[in-house]
């Protein structure tokens, strides 16, 4: 157990819908990272937050957004969903250096 | 840009043998390299890391070798066990503090 929790574990929704994925980092970790894992693209970095502030952006679509709250949990919002958004979404947290990954949310868009 | 590639998508070894998983990277400015293990239905799990000022680092049954001249990283697992069956990813530290992952090698251990 990495200490990072993610909910929900599975999410099934339809195209055009909006969903919110939630992540609670390890106690004391200020950084949260979001990654998308798909069969064709592998693990891709989406966005990082540090202590409530956006720190870095990767290959994140404009339809996607994230935030980190004062209690350090983070949410990833995915809107106008498309079939191609079906993937595993992981968050990771770190204090300095090593990133600890959560169990992921499997998103299926039908 | 930064990229990471794996030499082999799958590797099958006999239980008790040593496993070697290879990885190549393109960015010579990278100074942090990590190996992750991902079991089915789980998130990536940290195995071992190495900084560019080292060429070898050992953990418990695992060794990471870094060859900066040819931009090559390898993970050696000694006495491979059935519990080692998983997908192994190499990753390098990106310029934004994120991780850039390779495609992964699926290791299968035959009893």
Short mmCIF file of C-alpha atoms in Angstrom, two decimals, chain B:
data_model
loop_
_atom_site.label_atom_id
_atom_site.label_comp_id
_atom_site.label_asym_id
_atom_site.label_seq_id
_atom_site.Cartn_x
_atom_site.Cartn_y
_atom_site.Cartn_z
CA UNK B 1 12.49 16.27 -26.68
CA UNK B 2 12.78 13.74 -23.90
CA UNK B 3 11.82 10.19 -24.68
CA UNK B 4 12.31 6.76 -23.23
CA UNK B 5 12.27 3.50 -25.12
CA UNK B 6 12.34 -0.13 -24.12
CA UNK B 7 14.17 -2.77 -26.07
CA UNK B 8 11.76 -5.64 -25.56
CA UNK B 9 8.03 -5.55 -24.80
CA UNK B 10 8.08 -9.03 -23.24
CA UNK B 11 10.60 -11.18 -21.39
CA UNK B 12 10.12 -14.73 -20.21
CA UNK B 13 12.54 -16.28 -17.70
CA UNK B 14 12.77 -19.44 -15.66
CA UNK B 15 12.24 -19.17 -11.93
CA UNK B 16 15.60 -18.78 -10.23
CA UNK B 17 17.32 -17.27 -13.25
CA UNK B 18 18.47 -13.67 -13.42
CA UNK B 19 16.44 -11.18 -15.44
CA UNK B 20 17.76 -8.18 -17.30
CA UNK B 21 15.41 -5.48 -18.56
CA UNK B 22 16.81 -2.74 -20.75
CA UNK B 23 15.86 0.82 -21.49
CA UNK B 24 17.23 3.59 -23.69
CA UNK B 25 16.69 7.31 -23.34
CA UNK B 26 17.33 10.28 -25.58
CA UNK B 27 17.92 13.27 -23.31
CA UNK B 28 21.52 13.50 -22.17
CA UNK B 29 20.56 16.21 -19.64
CA UNK B 30 18.48 13.75 -17.58
CA UNK B 31 19.95 13.22 -14.14
CA UNK B 32 17.40 11.01 -12.41
CA UNK B 33 16.30 7.53 -13.49
CA UNK B 34 13.82 5.19 -11.89
CA UNK B 35 12.45 1.70 -12.34
CA UNK B 36 8.83 0.94 -11.51
CA UNK B 37 6.98 -2.36 -11.29
CA UNK B 38 3.29 -2.54 -12.14
CA UNK B 39 1.27 -5.60 -11.25
CA UNK B 40 -2.07 -6.24 -12.86
CA UNK B 41 -4.75 -3.94 -11.50
CA UNK B 42 -2.34 -1.87 -9.44
CA UNK B 43 -0.45 1.38 -9.73
CA UNK B 44 3.27 1.58 -10.49
CA UNK B 45 5.45 0.68 -7.53
CA UNK B 46 8.89 2.18 -7.03
CA UNK B 47 11.72 -0.36 -7.23
CA UNK B 48 14.98 1.53 -7.39
CA UNK B 49 16.40 4.79 -8.66
CA UNK B 50 19.77 6.15 -9.68
CA UNK B 51 21.22 9.60 -10.23
CA UNK B 52 23.49 10.48 -13.11
CA UNK B 53 26.54 10.80 -10.86
CA UNK B 54 26.43 7.02 -10.33
CA UNK B 55 26.67 4.11 -12.75
CA UNK B 56 25.43 1.35 -10.50
CA UNK B 57 23.11 1.01 -7.54
CA UNK B 58 22.02 -2.10 -5.72
CA UNK B 59 18.91 -2.91 -3.78
CA UNK B 60 17.47 -6.11 -2.48
CA UNK B 61 17.83 -8.59 -5.39
CA UNK B 62 17.80 -5.68 -7.86
CA UNK B 63 20.59 -3.72 -9.48
CA UNK B 64 20.28 -0.72 -11.75
CA UNK B 65 23.05 0.08 -14.20
CA UNK B 66 23.37 3.41 -15.94
CA UNK B 67 25.54 3.95 -19.00
CA UNK B 68 25.43 7.65 -19.79
CA UNK B 69 27.73 7.30 -22.77
CA UNK B 70 25.21 5.27 -24.73
CA UNK B 71 22.16 6.53 -22.78
CA UNK B 72 21.20 3.11 -21.57
CA UNK B 73 19.62 1.93 -18.34
CA UNK B 74 19.11 -1.63 -17.20
CA UNK B 75 17.43 -3.41 -14.33
CA UNK B 76 18.80 -6.71 -13.16
CA UNK B 77 16.71 -8.97 -10.96
CA UNK B 78 18.57 -11.78 -9.26
CA UNK B 79 16.98 -15.18 -8.66
CA UNK B 80 13.71 -14.19 -10.31
CA UNK B 81 10.61 -15.38 -8.51
CA UNK B 82 6.99 -15.83 -9.63
CA UNK B 83 6.10 -12.72 -7.61
CA UNK B 84 8.36 -10.70 -9.88
CA UNK B 85 5.94 -11.23 -12.77
CA UNK B 86 4.73 -7.77 -13.73
CA UNK B 87 5.26 -4.97 -16.21
CA UNK B 88 8.47 -3.03 -15.58
CA UNK B 89 8.81 0.59 -16.60
CA UNK B 90 11.87 2.72 -16.72
CA UNK B 91 11.29 6.42 -16.20
CA UNK B 92 13.40 9.50 -16.19
CA UNK B 93 12.93 12.70 -14.31
CA UNK B 94 11.57 15.33 -16.65
CA UNK B 95 12.47 18.99 -16.68
CA UNK B 96 9.22 19.84 -14.85
CA UNK B 97 9.69 17.36 -12.01
CA UNK B 98 7.35 14.90 -13.70
CA UNK B 99 8.29 11.39 -14.79
CA UNK B 100 8.67 10.34 -18.41
CA UNK B 101 7.90 6.66 -18.77
CA UNK B 102 8.97 4.09 -21.29
CA UNK B 103 6.44 1.66 -22.76
CA UNK B 104 7.17 -1.16 -20.35
CA UNK B 105 8.45 -4.73 -20.48
CA UNK B 106 6.18 -7.53 -19.36
CA UNK B 107 8.18 -10.04 -17.35
CA UNK B 108 6.80 -13.56 -17.10
CA UNK B 109 8.41 -16.05 -14.74
CA UNK B 110 8.02 -19.72 -15.57
CA UNK B 111 7.98 -22.14 -12.60
#
